[in-house]
Amino acid sequence: MNARERIEQHFFNSAQLKLSAMSSLAPPIERAVQHLLDSLQHRHKILSCGNGGSAADAQHFASELINRFERERPGLPAIALTTDTSAITSIANDYHYDIVFARQVEALGSKGDLLLAISTSGHSTNVVRAIEAAHTQEMKIIALTGGDGGKIAPLLTAQDVEIRVPAHNTARIQEVHLLVLHCLCDLLDHSLWPEK
């Protein structure tokens, strides 16, 4: 397979997964939006976390809420737990990297807040620990996972939402996660500030 064919194959595989996952992911995306709306309308905040590309997605989502997505509107309260290098490195150094997000959830999270937890495999220990900490704080969870949901899936309660991409390739899962985040942003905008 030459370079052009490989490029086209990536485009095809990405598009094919998005289309095949659309009907199964739409219902949990709708539920997730309702959870986000409930938190935001009651003046609570959204915390987000993940590792690597999922850290970038957590930051991307928080920035879309704080600044704006596609329409002019007031900022929404969101914190990406992946951005404070002093907090992350001090927690990792003094305790363990496994609790870099959980410790921040304990400090910054409150009942009524929501945690967006992103892990393509569902096995990220620090994300798992963040979910456990969020439950202790009586926060709801929106989990973006892939594959079989990993260790995250059995932790979630009936109050939580899992948006699980039916794939095992990390790059393809991340591409769908980004689309899911853009769906959430769009639906928030149109629910909170409907067109006149």
PDB file of N, CA and C in Angstrom, residues 52-156:
ATOM      1  N   GLY A  52      -2.558  12.044  27.778  1.00  0.00           N
ATOM      2  CA  GLY A  52      -2.098  12.103  26.394  1.00  0.00           C
ATOM      3  C   GLY A  52      -3.083  12.829  25.499  1.00  0.00           C
ATOM      4  N   GLY A  53      -3.510  12.172  24.422  1.00  0.00           N
ATOM      5  CA  GLY A  53      -4.490  12.772  23.528  1.00  0.00           C
ATOM      6  C   GLY A  53      -5.795  13.063  24.245  1.00  0.00           C
ATOM      7  N   SER A  54      -6.134  12.242  25.224  1.00  0.00           N
ATOM      8  CA  SER A  54      -7.355  12.476  25.998  1.00  0.00           C
ATOM      9  C   SER A  54      -7.206  13.684  26.921  1.00  0.00           C
ATOM     10  N   ALA A  55      -5.968  13.973  27.350  1.00  0.00           N
ATOM     11  CA  ALA A  55      -5.726  15.210  28.108  1.00  0.00           C
ATOM     12  C   ALA A  55      -5.996  16.411  27.217  1.00  0.00           C
ATOM     13  N   ALA A  56      -5.535  16.325  25.973  1.00  0.00           N
ATOM     14  CA  ALA A  56      -5.779  17.403  25.015  1.00  0.00           C
ATOM     15  C   ALA A  56      -7.283  17.572  24.783  1.00  0.00           C
ATOM     16  N   ASP A  57      -8.008  16.460  24.700  1.00  0.00           N
ATOM     17  CA  ASP A  57      -9.464  16.536  24.526  1.00  0.00           C
ATOM     18  C   ASP A  57     -10.138  17.162  25.750  1.00  0.00           C
ATOM     19  N   ALA A  58      -9.656  16.818  26.951  1.00  0.00           N
ATOM     20  CA  ALA A  58     -10.211  17.398  28.173  1.00  0.00           C
ATOM     21  C   ALA A  58     -10.012  18.911  28.181  1.00  0.00           C
ATOM     22  N   GLN A  59      -8.829  19.359  27.771  1.00  0.00           N
ATOM     23  CA  GLN A  59      -8.535  20.788  27.700  1.00  0.00           C
ATOM     24  C   GLN A  59      -9.353  21.463  26.603  1.00  0.00           C
ATOM     25  N   HIS A  60      -9.472  20.802  25.475  1.00  0.00           N
ATOM     26  CA  HIS A  60     -10.250  21.320  24.349  1.00  0.00           C
ATOM     27  C   HIS A  60     -11.691  21.576  24.789  1.00  0.00           C
ATOM     28  N   PHE A  61     -12.282  20.598  25.464  1.00  0.00           N
ATOM     29  CA  PHE A  61     -13.674  20.740  25.891  1.00  0.00           C
ATOM     30  C   PHE A  61     -13.824  21.887  26.889  1.00  0.00           C
ATOM     31  N   ALA A  62     -12.920  21.954  27.869  1.00  0.00           N
ATOM     32  CA  ALA A  62     -12.996  23.037  28.857  1.00  0.00           C
ATOM     33  C   ALA A  62     -12.868  24.395  28.186  1.00  0.00           C
ATOM     34  N   SER A  63     -11.979  24.504  27.213  1.00  0.00           N
ATOM     35  CA  SER A  63     -11.794  25.798  26.544  1.00  0.00           C
ATOM     36  C   SER A  63     -13.018  26.183  25.725  1.00  0.00           C
ATOM     37  N   GLU A  64     -13.682  25.202  25.116  1.00  0.00           N
ATOM     38  CA  GLU A  64     -14.901  25.493  24.361  1.00  0.00           C
ATOM     39  C   GLU A  64     -16.006  26.007  25.286  1.00  0.00           C
ATOM     40  N   LEU A  65     -16.044  25.493  26.525  1.00  0.00           N
ATOM     41  CA  LEU A  65     -17.062  25.958  27.467  1.00  0.00           C
ATOM     42  C   LEU A  65     -16.711  27.343  28.000  1.00  0.00           C
ATOM     43  N   ILE A  66     -15.466  27.524  28.408  1.00  0.00           N
ATOM     44  CA  ILE A  66     -15.065  28.797  29.003  1.00  0.00           C
ATOM     45  C   ILE A  66     -15.134  29.936  27.985  1.00  0.00           C
ATOM     46  N   ASN A  67     -14.660  29.695  26.790  1.00  0.00           N
ATOM     47  CA  ASN A  67     -14.644  30.748  25.770  1.00  0.00           C
ATOM     48  C   ASN A  67     -15.954  30.713  24.976  1.00  0.00           C
ATOM     49  N   ARG A  68     -15.989  29.912  23.957  1.00  0.00           N
ATOM     50  CA  ARG A  68     -17.217  29.711  23.184  1.00  0.00           C
ATOM     51  C   ARG A  68     -16.982  28.594  22.196  1.00  0.00           C
ATOM     52  N   PHE A  69     -18.070  28.067  21.654  1.00  0.00           N
ATOM     53  CA  PHE A  69     -17.961  27.050  20.610  1.00  0.00           C
ATOM     54  C   PHE A  69     -18.175  27.742  19.272  1.00  0.00           C
ATOM     55  N   GLU A  70     -19.402  27.778  18.765  1.00  0.00           N
ATOM     56  CA  GLU A  70     -19.641  28.392  17.453  1.00  0.00           C
ATOM     57  C   GLU A  70     -20.540  29.614  17.509  1.00  0.00           C
ATOM     58  N   ARG A  71     -21.024  29.968  18.671  1.00  0.00           N
ATOM     59  CA  ARG A  71     -21.883  31.154  18.765  1.00  0.00           C
ATOM     60  C   ARG A  71     -21.448  32.003  19.945  1.00  0.00           C
ATOM     61  N   GLU A  72     -21.751  33.283  19.835  1.00  0.00           N
ATOM     62  CA  GLU A  72     -21.422  34.200  20.921  1.00  0.00           C
ATOM     63  C   GLU A  72     -22.342  33.916  22.103  1.00  0.00           C
ATOM     64  N   ARG A  73     -21.733  33.780  23.281  1.00  0.00           N
ATOM     65  CA  ARG A  73     -22.490  33.493  24.493  1.00  0.00           C
ATOM     66  C   ARG A  73     -21.588  33.731  25.694  1.00  0.00           C
ATOM     67  N   PRO A  74     -22.171  33.800  26.903  1.00  0.00           N
ATOM     68  CA  PRO A  74     -21.341  33.926  28.107  1.00  0.00           C
ATOM     69  C   PRO A  74     -20.492  32.666  28.301  1.00  0.00           C
ATOM     70  N   GLY A  75     -19.387  32.813  29.019  1.00  0.00           N
ATOM     71  CA  GLY A  75     -18.547  31.660  29.334  1.00  0.00           C
ATOM     72  C   GLY A  75     -19.228  30.731  30.328  1.00  0.00           C
ATOM     73  N   LEU A  76     -18.859  29.466  30.257  1.00  0.00           N
ATOM     74  CA  LEU A  76     -19.412  28.456  31.162  1.00  0.00           C
ATOM     75  C   LEU A  76     -18.284  27.918  32.048  1.00  0.00           C
ATOM     76  N   PRO A  77     -18.579  27.580  33.309  1.00  0.00           N
ATOM     77  CA  PRO A  77     -17.529  27.174  34.245  1.00  0.00           C
ATOM     78  C   PRO A  77     -17.003  25.759  33.998  1.00  0.00           C
ATOM     79  N   ALA A  78     -15.744  25.686  33.636  1.00  0.00           N
ATOM     80  CA  ALA A  78     -15.109  24.395  33.354  1.00  0.00           C
ATOM     81  C   ALA A  78     -13.637  24.464  33.739  1.00  0.00           C
ATOM     82  N   ILE A  79     -13.109  23.344  34.235  1.00  0.00           N
ATOM     83  CA  ILE A  79     -11.703  23.255  34.615  1.00  0.00           C
ATOM     84  C   ILE A  79     -11.138  21.953  34.066  1.00  0.00           C
ATOM     85  N   ALA A  80     -10.080  22.051  33.267  1.00  0.00           N
ATOM     86  CA  ALA A  80      -9.354  20.863  32.822  1.00  0.00           C
ATOM     87  C   ALA A  80      -8.315  20.537  33.894  1.00  0.00           C
ATOM     88  N   LEU A  81      -8.396  19.352  34.468  1.00  0.00           N
ATOM     89  CA  LEU A  81      -7.488  18.959  35.549  1.00  0.00           C
ATOM     90  C   LEU A  81      -6.112  18.552  35.014  1.00  0.00           C
ATOM     91  N   THR A  82      -5.910  18.729  33.740  1.00  0.00           N
ATOM     92  CA  THR A  82      -4.664  18.318  33.078  1.00  0.00           C
ATOM     93  C   THR A  82      -3.696  19.479  32.888  1.00  0.00           C
ATOM     94  N   THR A  83      -4.060  20.682  33.313  1.00  0.00           N
ATOM     95  CA  THR A  83      -3.296  21.867  32.906  1.00  0.00           C
ATOM     96  C   THR A  83      -2.395  22.462  33.976  1.00  0.00           C
ATOM     97  N   ASP A  84      -2.645  22.182  35.239  1.00  0.00           N
ATOM     98  CA  ASP A  84      -1.857  22.800  36.312  1.00  0.00           C
ATOM     99  C   ASP A  84      -0.642  21.925  36.602  1.00  0.00           C
ATOM    100  N   THR A  85       0.471  22.225  35.934  1.00  0.00           N
ATOM    101  CA  THR A  85       1.667  21.378  36.063  1.00  0.00           C
ATOM    102  C   THR A  85       2.225  21.380  37.484  1.00  0.00           C
ATOM    103  N   SER A  86       2.085  22.479  38.203  1.00  0.00           N
ATOM    104  CA  SER A  86       2.579  22.501  39.583  1.00  0.00           C
ATOM    105  C   SER A  86       1.767  21.556  40.464  1.00  0.00           C
ATOM    106  N   ALA A  87       0.445  21.579  40.312  1.00  0.00           N
ATOM    107  CA  ALA A  87      -0.395  20.661  41.084  1.00  0.00           C
ATOM    108  C   ALA A  87      -0.112  19.218  40.694  1.00  0.00           C
ATOM    109  N   ILE A  88      -0.076  18.944  39.389  1.00  0.00           N
ATOM    110  CA  ILE A  88       0.132  17.574  38.914  1.00  0.00           C
ATOM    111  C   ILE A  88       1.471  17.028  39.390  1.00  0.00           C
ATOM    112  N   THR A  89       2.535  17.808  39.222  1.00  0.00           N
ATOM    113  CA  THR A  89       3.863  17.295  39.580  1.00  0.00           C
ATOM    114  C   THR A  89       4.052  17.195  41.087  1.00  0.00           C
ATOM    115  N   SER A  90       3.451  18.101  41.846  1.00  0.00           N
ATOM    116  CA  SER A  90       3.596  17.993  43.303  1.00  0.00           C
ATOM    117  C   SER A  90       2.828  16.790  43.836  1.00  0.00           C
ATOM    118  N   ILE A  91       1.633  16.555  43.303  1.00  0.00           N
ATOM    119  CA  ILE A  91       0.848  15.385  43.729  1.00  0.00           C
ATOM    120  C   ILE A  91       1.584  14.103  43.351  1.00  0.00           C
ATOM    121  N   ALA A  92       2.088  14.044  42.119  1.00  0.00           N
ATOM    122  CA  ALA A  92       2.811  12.856  41.658  1.00  0.00           C
ATOM    123  C   ALA A  92       4.079  12.630  42.486  1.00  0.00           C
ATOM    124  N   ASN A  93       4.763  13.705  42.825  1.00  0.00           N
ATOM    125  CA  ASN A  93       6.008  13.602  43.586  1.00  0.00           C
ATOM    126  C   ASN A  93       5.754  13.238  45.050  1.00  0.00           C
ATOM    127  N   ASP A  94       4.786  13.897  45.680  1.00  0.00           N
ATOM    128  CA  ASP A  94       4.536  13.669  47.107  1.00  0.00           C
ATOM    129  C   ASP A  94       3.736  12.400  47.377  1.00  0.00           C
ATOM    130  N   TYR A  95       2.886  12.014  46.437  1.00  0.00           N
ATOM    131  CA  TYR A  95       2.032  10.845  46.633  1.00  0.00           C
ATOM    132  C   TYR A  95       2.253   9.832  45.512  1.00  0.00           C
ATOM    133  N   HIS A  96       1.490   9.952  44.431  1.00  0.00           N
ATOM    134  CA  HIS A  96       1.600   8.995  43.327  1.00  0.00           C
ATOM    135  C   HIS A  96       0.877   9.563  42.114  1.00  0.00           C
ATOM    136  N   TYR A  97       1.378   9.246  40.925  1.00  0.00           N
ATOM    137  CA  TYR A  97       0.738   9.751  39.712  1.00  0.00           C
ATOM    138  C   TYR A  97      -0.704   9.256  39.571  1.00  0.00           C
ATOM    139  N   ASP A  98      -0.991   8.122  40.180  1.00  0.00           N
ATOM    140  CA  ASP A  98      -2.345   7.567  40.081  1.00  0.00           C
ATOM    141  C   ASP A  98      -3.414   8.493  40.657  1.00  0.00           C
ATOM    142  N   ILE A  99      -3.027   9.438  41.529  1.00  0.00           N
ATOM    143  CA  ILE A  99      -4.050  10.289  42.148  1.00  0.00           C
ATOM    144  C   ILE A  99      -3.959  11.755  41.710  1.00  0.00           C
ATOM    145  N   VAL A 100      -3.255  12.023  40.601  1.00  0.00           N
ATOM    146  CA  VAL A 100      -3.098  13.429  40.179  1.00  0.00           C
ATOM    147  C   VAL A 100      -4.442  14.090  39.861  1.00  0.00           C
ATOM    148  N   PHE A 101      -5.407  13.335  39.382  1.00  0.00           N
ATOM    149  CA  PHE A 101      -6.725  13.902  39.103  1.00  0.00           C
ATOM    150  C   PHE A 101      -7.649  13.782  40.321  1.00  0.00           C
ATOM    151  N   ALA A 102      -7.572  12.667  41.030  1.00  0.00           N
ATOM    152  CA  ALA A 102      -8.441  12.451  42.193  1.00  0.00           C
ATOM    153  C   ALA A 102      -8.218  13.533  43.241  1.00  0.00           C
ATOM    154  N   ARG A 103      -6.963  13.875  43.476  1.00  0.00           N
ATOM    155  CA  ARG A 103      -6.653  14.892  44.479  1.00  0.00           C
ATOM    156  C   ARG A 103      -7.274  16.237  44.093  1.00  0.00           C
ATOM    157  N   GLN A 104      -7.231  16.559  42.802  1.00  0.00           N
ATOM    158  CA  GLN A 104      -7.830  17.811  42.332  1.00  0.00           C
ATOM    159  C   GLN A 104      -9.354  17.765  42.421  1.00  0.00           C
ATOM    160  N   VAL A 105      -9.935  16.604  42.135  1.00  0.00           N
ATOM    161  CA  VAL A 105     -11.387  16.457  42.278  1.00  0.00           C
ATOM    162  C   VAL A 105     -11.788  16.681  43.731  1.00  0.00           C
ATOM    163  N   GLU A 106     -11.008  16.111  44.663  1.00  0.00           N
ATOM    164  CA  GLU A 106     -11.295  16.298  46.084  1.00  0.00           C
ATOM    165  C   GLU A 106     -11.236  17.774  46.472  1.00  0.00           C
ATOM    166  N   ALA A 107     -10.277  18.506  45.903  1.00  0.00           N
ATOM    167  CA  ALA A 107     -10.087  19.911  46.263  1.00  0.00           C
ATOM    168  C   ALA A 107     -11.053  20.850  45.556  1.00  0.00           C
ATOM    169  N   LEU A 108     -11.383  20.543  44.302  1.00  0.00           N
ATOM    170  CA  LEU A 108     -12.146  21.484  43.475  1.00  0.00           C
ATOM    171  C   LEU A 108     -13.585  21.066  43.225  1.00  0.00           C
ATOM    172  N   GLY A 109     -13.893  19.786  43.383  1.00  0.00           N
ATOM    173  CA  GLY A 109     -15.226  19.287  43.065  1.00  0.00           C
ATOM    174  C   GLY A 109     -16.202  19.421  44.216  1.00  0.00           C
ATOM    175  N   SER A 110     -17.460  19.606  43.878  1.00  0.00           N
ATOM    176  CA  SER A 110     -18.532  19.720  44.874  1.00  0.00           C
ATOM    177  C   SER A 110     -19.750  18.953  44.378  1.00  0.00           C
ATOM    178  N   LYS A 111     -20.642  18.658  45.296  1.00  0.00           N
ATOM    179  CA  LYS A 111     -21.898  18.019  44.926  1.00  0.00           C
ATOM    180  C   LYS A 111     -22.592  18.860  43.859  1.00  0.00           C
ATOM    181  N   GLY A 112     -23.034  18.210  42.789  1.00  0.00           N
ATOM    182  CA  GLY A 112     -23.693  18.914  41.694  1.00  0.00           C
ATOM    183  C   GLY A 112     -22.768  19.205  40.531  1.00  0.00           C
ATOM    184  N   ASP A 113     -21.456  19.216  40.781  1.00  0.00           N
ATOM    185  CA  ASP A 113     -20.506  19.352  39.679  1.00  0.00           C
ATOM    186  C   ASP A 113     -20.503  18.068  38.865  1.00  0.00           C
ATOM    187  N   LEU A 114     -19.849  18.106  37.730  1.00  0.00           N
ATOM    188  CA  LEU A 114     -19.812  16.940  36.848  1.00  0.00           C
ATOM    189  C   LEU A 114     -18.373  16.688  36.417  1.00  0.00           C
ATOM    190  N   LEU A 115     -17.988  15.417  36.343  1.00  0.00           N
ATOM    191  CA  LEU A 115     -16.660  15.042  35.856  1.00  0.00           C
ATOM    192  C   LEU A 115     -16.770  14.418  34.477  1.00  0.00           C
ATOM    193  N   LEU A 116     -16.058  14.995  33.510  1.00  0.00           N
ATOM    194  CA  LEU A 116     -15.901  14.387  32.192  1.00  0.00           C
ATOM    195  C   LEU A 116     -14.594  13.611  32.235  1.00  0.00           C
ATOM    196  N   ALA A 117     -14.679  12.293  32.222  1.00  0.00           N
ATOM    197  CA  ALA A 117     -13.515  11.418  32.351  1.00  0.00           C
ATOM    198  C   ALA A 117     -13.268  10.726  31.011  1.00  0.00           C
ATOM    199  N   ILE A 118     -12.074  10.930  30.453  1.00  0.00           N
ATOM    200  CA  ILE A 118     -11.791  10.422  29.112  1.00  0.00           C
ATOM    201  C   ILE A 118     -10.647   9.404  29.158  1.00  0.00           C
ATOM    202  N   SER A 119     -10.903   8.204  28.634  1.00  0.00           N
ATOM    203  CA  SER A 119      -9.879   7.163  28.531  1.00  0.00           C
ATOM    204  C   SER A 119     -10.244   6.246  27.378  1.00  0.00           C
ATOM    205  N   THR A 120      -9.405   6.208  26.358  1.00  0.00           N
ATOM    206  CA  THR A 120      -9.745   5.398  25.178  1.00  0.00           C
ATOM    207  C   THR A 120      -9.852   3.918  25.528  1.00  0.00           C
ATOM    208  N   SER A 121      -9.026   3.452  26.462  1.00  0.00           N
ATOM    209  CA  SER A 121      -9.048   2.038  26.856  1.00  0.00           C
ATOM    210  C   SER A 121     -10.002   1.774  28.009  1.00  0.00           C
ATOM    211  N   GLY A 122     -10.259   2.820  28.810  1.00  0.00           N
ATOM    212  CA  GLY A 122     -11.037   2.638  30.022  1.00  0.00           C
ATOM    213  C   GLY A 122     -10.209   2.106  31.177  1.00  0.00           C
ATOM    214  N   HIS A 123      -8.893   1.986  30.982  1.00  0.00           N
ATOM    215  CA  HIS A 123      -8.028   1.394  32.006  1.00  0.00           C
ATOM    216  C   HIS A 123      -7.127   2.398  32.720  1.00  0.00           C
ATOM    217  N   SER A 124      -7.183   3.675  32.387  1.00  0.00           N
ATOM    218  CA  SER A 124      -6.271   4.660  32.980  1.00  0.00           C
ATOM    219  C   SER A 124      -6.526   4.765  34.477  1.00  0.00           C
ATOM    220  N   THR A 125      -5.533   4.360  35.271  1.00  0.00           N
ATOM    221  CA  THR A 125      -5.718   4.301  36.726  1.00  0.00           C
ATOM    222  C   THR A 125      -6.028   5.665  37.313  1.00  0.00           C
ATOM    223  N   ASN A 126      -5.358   6.714  36.832  1.00  0.00           N
ATOM    224  CA  ASN A 126      -5.614   8.033  37.416  1.00  0.00           C
ATOM    225  C   ASN A 126      -7.015   8.541  37.064  1.00  0.00           C
ATOM    226  N   VAL A 127      -7.552   8.127  35.943  1.00  0.00           N
ATOM    227  CA  VAL A 127      -8.926   8.502  35.582  1.00  0.00           C
ATOM    228  C   VAL A 127      -9.915   7.681  36.419  1.00  0.00           C
ATOM    229  N   VAL A 128      -9.612   6.413  36.609  1.00  0.00           N
ATOM    230  CA  VAL A 128     -10.439   5.564  37.480  1.00  0.00           C
ATOM    231  C   VAL A 128     -10.517   6.160  38.882  1.00  0.00           C
ATOM    232  N   ARG A 129      -9.365   6.575  39.415  1.00  0.00           N
ATOM    233  CA  ARG A 129      -9.325   7.157  40.767  1.00  0.00           C
ATOM    234  C   ARG A 129     -10.090   8.491  40.815  1.00  0.00           C
ATOM    235  N   ALA A 130     -10.047   9.246  39.722  1.00  0.00           N
ATOM    236  CA  ALA A 130     -10.806  10.503  39.660  1.00  0.00           C
ATOM    237  C   ALA A 130     -12.304  10.226  39.723  1.00  0.00           C
ATOM    238  N   ILE A 131     -12.744   9.182  39.043  1.00  0.00           N
ATOM    239  CA  ILE A 131     -14.160   8.811  39.074  1.00  0.00           C
ATOM    240  C   ILE A 131     -14.568   8.420  40.491  1.00  0.00           C
ATOM    241  N   GLU A 132     -13.734   7.641  41.153  1.00  0.00           N
ATOM    242  CA  GLU A 132     -14.034   7.243  42.536  1.00  0.00           C
ATOM    243  C   GLU A 132     -14.133   8.474  43.442  1.00  0.00           C
ATOM    244  N   ALA A 133     -13.207   9.416  43.275  1.00  0.00           N
ATOM    245  CA  ALA A 133     -13.234  10.642  44.076  1.00  0.00           C
ATOM    246  C   ALA A 133     -14.477  11.468  43.773  1.00  0.00           C
ATOM    247  N   ALA A 134     -14.864  11.527  42.500  1.00  0.00           N
ATOM    248  CA  ALA A 134     -16.051  12.288  42.111  1.00  0.00           C
ATOM    249  C   ALA A 134     -17.313  11.684  42.725  1.00  0.00           C
ATOM    250  N   HIS A 135     -17.387  10.360  42.752  1.00  0.00           N
ATOM    251  CA  HIS A 135     -18.545   9.719  43.387  1.00  0.00           C
ATOM    252  C   HIS A 135     -18.598  10.068  44.869  1.00  0.00           C
ATOM    253  N   THR A 136     -17.448  10.115  45.526  1.00  0.00           N
ATOM    254  CA  THR A 136     -17.399  10.488  46.936  1.00  0.00           C
ATOM    255  C   THR A 136     -17.917  11.912  47.138  1.00  0.00           C
ATOM    256  N   GLN A 137     -17.646  12.771  46.146  1.00  0.00           N
ATOM    257  CA  GLN A 137     -18.100  14.169  46.213  1.00  0.00           C
ATOM    258  C   GLN A 137     -19.551  14.329  45.724  1.00  0.00           C
ATOM    259  N   GLU A 138     -20.211  13.216  45.402  1.00  0.00           N
ATOM    260  CA  GLU A 138     -21.586  13.212  44.883  1.00  0.00           C
ATOM    261  C   GLU A 138     -21.691  13.972  43.562  1.00  0.00           C
ATOM    262  N   MET A 139     -20.708  13.735  42.705  1.00  0.00           N
ATOM    263  CA  MET A 139     -20.702  14.290  41.353  1.00  0.00           C
ATOM    264  C   MET A 139     -21.129  13.207  40.370  1.00  0.00           C
ATOM    265  N   LYS A 140     -21.779  13.597  39.301  1.00  0.00           N
ATOM    266  CA  LYS A 140     -22.086  12.671  38.214  1.00  0.00           C
ATOM    267  C   LYS A 140     -20.897  12.598  37.278  1.00  0.00           C
ATOM    268  N   ILE A 141     -20.847  11.510  36.504  1.00  0.00           N
ATOM    269  CA  ILE A 141     -19.739  11.254  35.590  1.00  0.00           C
ATOM    270  C   ILE A 141     -20.259  11.126  34.164  1.00  0.00           C
ATOM    271  N   ILE A 142     -19.552  11.734  33.238  1.00  0.00           N
ATOM    272  CA  ILE A 142     -19.685  11.396  31.822  1.00  0.00           C
ATOM    273  C   ILE A 142     -18.351  10.785  31.439  1.00  0.00           C
ATOM    274  N   ALA A 143     -18.348   9.507  31.068  1.00  0.00           N
ATOM    275  CA  ALA A 143     -17.117   8.807  30.715  1.00  0.00           C
ATOM    276  C   ALA A 143     -17.076   8.551  29.217  1.00  0.00           C
ATOM    277  N   LEU A 144     -16.000   8.980  28.591  1.00  0.00           N
ATOM    278  CA  LEU A 144     -15.747   8.678  27.180  1.00  0.00           C
ATOM    279  C   LEU A 144     -14.714   7.563  27.146  1.00  0.00           C
ATOM    280  N   THR A 145     -15.124   6.399  26.638  1.00  0.00           N
ATOM    281  CA  THR A 145     -14.255   5.225  26.621  1.00  0.00           C
ATOM    282  C   THR A 145     -14.279   4.593  25.230  1.00  0.00           C
ATOM    283  N   GLY A 146     -13.659   3.424  25.139  1.00  0.00           N
ATOM    284  CA  GLY A 146     -13.685   2.647  23.901  1.00  0.00           C
ATOM    285  C   GLY A 146     -13.581   1.181  24.248  1.00  0.00           C
ATOM    286  N   GLY A 147     -13.556   0.344  23.236  1.00  0.00           N
ATOM    287  CA  GLY A 147     -13.402  -1.099  23.448  1.00  0.00           C
ATOM    288  C   GLY A 147     -14.507  -1.662  24.304  1.00  0.00           C
ATOM    289  N   ASP A 148     -14.116  -2.330  25.421  1.00  0.00           N
ATOM    290  CA  ASP A 148     -15.116  -2.918  26.323  1.00  0.00           C
ATOM    291  C   ASP A 148     -15.395  -2.030  27.530  1.00  0.00           C
ATOM    292  N   GLY A 149     -14.866  -0.807  27.518  1.00  0.00           N
ATOM    293  CA  GLY A 149     -15.087   0.112  28.636  1.00  0.00           C
ATOM    294  C   GLY A 149     -14.075  -0.024  29.743  1.00  0.00           C
ATOM    295  N   GLY A 150     -13.253  -1.090  29.698  1.00  0.00           N
ATOM    296  CA  GLY A 150     -12.170  -1.275  30.652  1.00  0.00           C
ATOM    297  C   GLY A 150     -12.622  -1.280  32.100  1.00  0.00           C
ATOM    298  N   LYS A 151     -11.769  -0.738  32.975  1.00  0.00           N
ATOM    299  CA  LYS A 151     -12.055  -0.696  34.412  1.00  0.00           C
ATOM    300  C   LYS A 151     -13.080   0.383  34.759  1.00  0.00           C
ATOM    301  N   ILE A 152     -13.277   1.319  33.840  1.00  0.00           N
ATOM    302  CA  ILE A 152     -14.206   2.418  34.114  1.00  0.00           C
ATOM    303  C   ILE A 152     -15.661   1.953  34.070  1.00  0.00           C
ATOM    304  N   ALA A 153     -16.007   1.151  33.079  1.00  0.00           N
ATOM    305  CA  ALA A 153     -17.406   0.770  32.870  1.00  0.00           C
ATOM    306  C   ALA A 153     -18.094   0.232  34.131  1.00  0.00           C
ATOM    307  N   PRO A 154     -17.481  -0.727  34.866  1.00  0.00           N
ATOM    308  CA  PRO A 154     -18.184  -1.255  36.043  1.00  0.00           C
ATOM    309  C   PRO A 154     -18.257  -0.284  37.229  1.00  0.00           C
ATOM    310  N   LEU A 155     -17.477   0.795  37.184  1.00  0.00           N
ATOM    311  CA  LEU A 155     -17.515   1.793  38.266  1.00  0.00           C
ATOM    312  C   LEU A 155     -18.721   2.721  38.155  1.00  0.00           C
ATOM    313  N   LEU A 156     -19.276   2.834  36.970  1.00  0.00           N
ATOM    314  CA  LEU A 156     -20.314   3.834  36.729  1.00  0.00           C
ATOM    315  C   LEU A 156     -21.653   3.388  37.298  1.00  0.00           C
TER     316      LEU A 156
END
